[in-house]
PDB file of C-alpha atoms in Angstrom:
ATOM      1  CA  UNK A   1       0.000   0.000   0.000  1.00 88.00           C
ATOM      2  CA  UNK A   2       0.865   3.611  -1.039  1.00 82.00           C
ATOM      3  CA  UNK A   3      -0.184   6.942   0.821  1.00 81.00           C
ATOM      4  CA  UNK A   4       0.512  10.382  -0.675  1.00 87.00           C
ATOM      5  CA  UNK A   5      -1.545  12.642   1.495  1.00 89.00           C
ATOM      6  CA  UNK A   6      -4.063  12.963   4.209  1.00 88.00           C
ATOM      7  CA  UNK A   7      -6.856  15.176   4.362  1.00 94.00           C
ATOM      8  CA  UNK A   8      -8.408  15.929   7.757  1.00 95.00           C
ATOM      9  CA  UNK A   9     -11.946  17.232   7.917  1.00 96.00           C
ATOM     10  CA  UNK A  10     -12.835  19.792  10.522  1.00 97.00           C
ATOM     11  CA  UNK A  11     -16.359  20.771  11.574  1.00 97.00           C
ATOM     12  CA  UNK A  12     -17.008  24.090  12.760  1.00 98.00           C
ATOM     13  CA  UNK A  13     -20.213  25.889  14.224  1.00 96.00           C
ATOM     14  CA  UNK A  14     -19.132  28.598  12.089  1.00 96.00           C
ATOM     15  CA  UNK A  15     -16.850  28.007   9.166  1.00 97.00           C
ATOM     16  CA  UNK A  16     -15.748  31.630   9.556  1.00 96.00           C
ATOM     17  CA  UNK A  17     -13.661  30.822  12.530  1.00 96.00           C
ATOM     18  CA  UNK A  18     -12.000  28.038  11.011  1.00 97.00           C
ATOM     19  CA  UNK A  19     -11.171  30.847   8.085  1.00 98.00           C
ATOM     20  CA  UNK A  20      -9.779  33.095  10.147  1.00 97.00           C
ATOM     21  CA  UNK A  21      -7.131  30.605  11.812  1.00 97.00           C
ATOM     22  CA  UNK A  22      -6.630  28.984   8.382  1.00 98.00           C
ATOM     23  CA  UNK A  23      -6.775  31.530   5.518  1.00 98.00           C
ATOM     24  CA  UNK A  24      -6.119  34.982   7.802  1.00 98.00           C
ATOM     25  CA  UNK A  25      -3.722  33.778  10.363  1.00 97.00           C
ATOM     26  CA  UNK A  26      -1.620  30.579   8.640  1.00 97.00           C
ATOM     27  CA  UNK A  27      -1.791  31.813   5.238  1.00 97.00           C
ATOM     28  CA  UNK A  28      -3.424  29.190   3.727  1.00 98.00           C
ATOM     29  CA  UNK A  29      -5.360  29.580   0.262  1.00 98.00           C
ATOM     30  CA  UNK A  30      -9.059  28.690  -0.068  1.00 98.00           C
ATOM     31  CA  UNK A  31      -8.622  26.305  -3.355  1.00 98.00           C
ATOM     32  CA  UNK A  32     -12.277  25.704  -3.195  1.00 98.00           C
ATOM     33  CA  UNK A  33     -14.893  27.185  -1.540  1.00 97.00           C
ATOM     34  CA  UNK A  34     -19.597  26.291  -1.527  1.00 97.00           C
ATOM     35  CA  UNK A  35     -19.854  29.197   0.679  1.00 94.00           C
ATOM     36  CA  UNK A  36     -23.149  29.701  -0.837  1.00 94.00           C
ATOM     37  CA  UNK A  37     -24.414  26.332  -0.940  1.00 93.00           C
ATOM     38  CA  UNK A  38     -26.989  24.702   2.116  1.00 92.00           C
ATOM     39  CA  UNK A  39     -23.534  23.192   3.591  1.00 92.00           C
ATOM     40  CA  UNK A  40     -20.816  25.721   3.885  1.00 97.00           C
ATOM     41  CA  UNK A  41     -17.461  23.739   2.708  1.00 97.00           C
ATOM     42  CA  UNK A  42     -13.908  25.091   1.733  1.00 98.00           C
ATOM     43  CA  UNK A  43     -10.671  23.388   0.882  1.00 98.00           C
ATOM     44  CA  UNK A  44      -7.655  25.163   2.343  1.00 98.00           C
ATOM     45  CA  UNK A  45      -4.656  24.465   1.053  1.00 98.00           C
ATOM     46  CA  UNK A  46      -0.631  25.473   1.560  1.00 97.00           C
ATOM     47  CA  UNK A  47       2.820  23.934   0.735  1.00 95.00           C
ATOM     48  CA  UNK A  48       1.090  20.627  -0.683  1.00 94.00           C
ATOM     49  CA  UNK A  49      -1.413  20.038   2.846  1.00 96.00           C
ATOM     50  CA  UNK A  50      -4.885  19.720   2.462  1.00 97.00           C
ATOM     51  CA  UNK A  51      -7.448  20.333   4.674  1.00 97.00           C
ATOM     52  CA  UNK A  52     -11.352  20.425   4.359  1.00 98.00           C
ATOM     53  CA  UNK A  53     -13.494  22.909   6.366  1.00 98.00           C
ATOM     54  CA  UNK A  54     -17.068  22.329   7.314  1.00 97.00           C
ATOM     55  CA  UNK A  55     -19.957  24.167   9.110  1.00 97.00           C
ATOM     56  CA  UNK A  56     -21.688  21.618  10.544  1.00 96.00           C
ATOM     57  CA  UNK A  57     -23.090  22.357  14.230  1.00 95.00           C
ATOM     58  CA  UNK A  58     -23.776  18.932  15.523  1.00 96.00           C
ATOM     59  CA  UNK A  59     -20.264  17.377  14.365  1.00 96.00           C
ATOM     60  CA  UNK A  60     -18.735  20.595  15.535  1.00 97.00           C
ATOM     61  CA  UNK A  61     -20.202  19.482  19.197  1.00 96.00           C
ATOM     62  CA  UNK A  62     -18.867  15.953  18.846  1.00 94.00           C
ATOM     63  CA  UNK A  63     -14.995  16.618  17.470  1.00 93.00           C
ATOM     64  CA  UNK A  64     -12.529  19.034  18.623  1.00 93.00           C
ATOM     65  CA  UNK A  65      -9.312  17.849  16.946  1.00 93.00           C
ATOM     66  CA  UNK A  66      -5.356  18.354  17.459  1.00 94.00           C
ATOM     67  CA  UNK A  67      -3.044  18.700  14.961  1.00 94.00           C
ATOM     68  CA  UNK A  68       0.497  19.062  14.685  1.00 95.00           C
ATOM     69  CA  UNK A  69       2.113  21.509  11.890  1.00 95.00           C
ATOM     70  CA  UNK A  70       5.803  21.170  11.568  1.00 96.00           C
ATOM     71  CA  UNK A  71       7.937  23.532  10.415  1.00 97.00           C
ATOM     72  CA  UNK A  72      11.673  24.010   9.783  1.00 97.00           C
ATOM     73  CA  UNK A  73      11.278  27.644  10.817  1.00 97.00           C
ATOM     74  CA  UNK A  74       9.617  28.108  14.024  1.00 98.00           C
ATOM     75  CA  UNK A  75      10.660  31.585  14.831  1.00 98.00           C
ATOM     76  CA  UNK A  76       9.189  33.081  11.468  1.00 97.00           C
ATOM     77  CA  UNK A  77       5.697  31.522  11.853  1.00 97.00           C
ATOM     78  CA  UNK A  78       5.481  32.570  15.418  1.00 98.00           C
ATOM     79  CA  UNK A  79       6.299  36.268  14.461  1.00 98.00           C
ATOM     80  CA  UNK A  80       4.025  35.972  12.081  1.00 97.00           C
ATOM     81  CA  UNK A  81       1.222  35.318  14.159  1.00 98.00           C
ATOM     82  CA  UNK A  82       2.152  36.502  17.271  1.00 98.00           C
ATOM     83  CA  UNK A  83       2.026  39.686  15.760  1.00 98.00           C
ATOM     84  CA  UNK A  84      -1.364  39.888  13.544  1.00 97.00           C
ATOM     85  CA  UNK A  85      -3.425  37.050  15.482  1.00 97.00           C
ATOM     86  CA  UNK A  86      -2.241  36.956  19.121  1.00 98.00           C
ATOM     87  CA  UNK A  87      -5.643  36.398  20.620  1.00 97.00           C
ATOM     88  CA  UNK A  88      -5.033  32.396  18.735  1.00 97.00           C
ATOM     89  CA  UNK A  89      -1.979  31.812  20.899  1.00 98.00           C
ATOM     90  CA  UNK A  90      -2.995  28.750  23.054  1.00 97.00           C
ATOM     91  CA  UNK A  91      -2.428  30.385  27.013  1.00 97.00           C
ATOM     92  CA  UNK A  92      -0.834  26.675  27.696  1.00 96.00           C
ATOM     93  CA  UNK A  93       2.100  27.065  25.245  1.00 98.00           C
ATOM     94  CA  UNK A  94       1.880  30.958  24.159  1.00 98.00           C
ATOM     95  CA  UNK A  95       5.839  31.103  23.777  1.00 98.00           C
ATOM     96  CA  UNK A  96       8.377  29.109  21.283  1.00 98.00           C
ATOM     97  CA  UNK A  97       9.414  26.174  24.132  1.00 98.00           C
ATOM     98  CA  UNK A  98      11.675  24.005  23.761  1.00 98.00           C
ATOM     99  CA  UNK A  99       9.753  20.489  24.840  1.00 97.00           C
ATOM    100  CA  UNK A 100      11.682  17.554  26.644  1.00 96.00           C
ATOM    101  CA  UNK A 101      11.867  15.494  23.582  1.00 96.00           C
ATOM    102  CA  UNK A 102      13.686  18.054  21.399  1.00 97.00           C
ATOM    103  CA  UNK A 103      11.151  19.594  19.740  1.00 97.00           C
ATOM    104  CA  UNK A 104      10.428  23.654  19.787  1.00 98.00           C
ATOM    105  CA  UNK A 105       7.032  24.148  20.209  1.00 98.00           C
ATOM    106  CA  UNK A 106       4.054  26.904  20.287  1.00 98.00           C
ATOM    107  CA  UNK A 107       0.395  26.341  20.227  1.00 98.00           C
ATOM    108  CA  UNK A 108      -3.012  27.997  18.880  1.00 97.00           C
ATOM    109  CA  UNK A 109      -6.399  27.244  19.525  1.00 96.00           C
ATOM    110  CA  UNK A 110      -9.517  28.155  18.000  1.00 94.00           C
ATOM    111  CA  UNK A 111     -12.293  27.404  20.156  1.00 90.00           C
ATOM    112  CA  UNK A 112     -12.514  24.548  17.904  1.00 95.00           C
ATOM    113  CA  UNK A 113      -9.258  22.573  17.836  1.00 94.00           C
ATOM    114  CA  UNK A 114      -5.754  22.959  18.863  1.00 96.00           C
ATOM    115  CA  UNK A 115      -2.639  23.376  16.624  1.00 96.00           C
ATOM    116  CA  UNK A 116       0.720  22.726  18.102  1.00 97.00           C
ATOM    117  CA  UNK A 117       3.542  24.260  15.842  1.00 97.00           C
ATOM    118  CA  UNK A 118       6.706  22.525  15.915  1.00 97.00           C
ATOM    119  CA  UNK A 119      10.134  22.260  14.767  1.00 97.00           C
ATOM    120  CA  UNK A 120      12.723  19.361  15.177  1.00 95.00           C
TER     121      UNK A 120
END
């Protein structure tokens, strides 16, 4: 068996918050959007990840995910949003930290899922 991707999907009460954390703050590109249609839907996209954005209030209830971006520049991205979305920074993990197994780490949070940002 081969794998070349996966594609999370992530349910949100309002897809507007999951915008603003993807498309505003990590500066990913909406390469499809039914923002019009009776279920709201986008596909984000950025440096070949993929990641599918729903409104959907009952799934939004039931699943509040954790992912893991890693990055081979740690200090740039938390900059970045340190400085145009600081009310995302997780109040766990708000600073770059360097974590017992080696890895640097910051986190966000959403109201809807948590993103730890790390570099090895």
């Amino acid at each position: 068996m081969n794998f070349s991707k996966l594609v999370p999907n992530i349910f949100y009460q309002n897809i507007h918050d999951g915008l603003a954390l993807w498309v505003d703050c990590l500066q990913f590109k909406i390469g499809h959007q039914e923002l019009n249609a009776s279920t709201l839907f986008c596909v984000v996209e950025k440096d070949g990840l993929r990641i599918n954005l729903f409104q959907d209030a009952f799934y939004a209830k039931e699943h509040h995910p954790e992912f893991r971006l890693v990055t081979n520049s740690i200090e740039e991205v938390y900059r970045q949003v340190s400085s145009t979305h600081p009310q995302l920074l997780h109040p766990n993990l708000n600073k770059i930290t360097l974590r017992p197994w080696g890895a640097k780490e910051f986190a966000l949070k959403d109201g809807q899922l948590g993103i730890i940002i790390q570099e090895w």
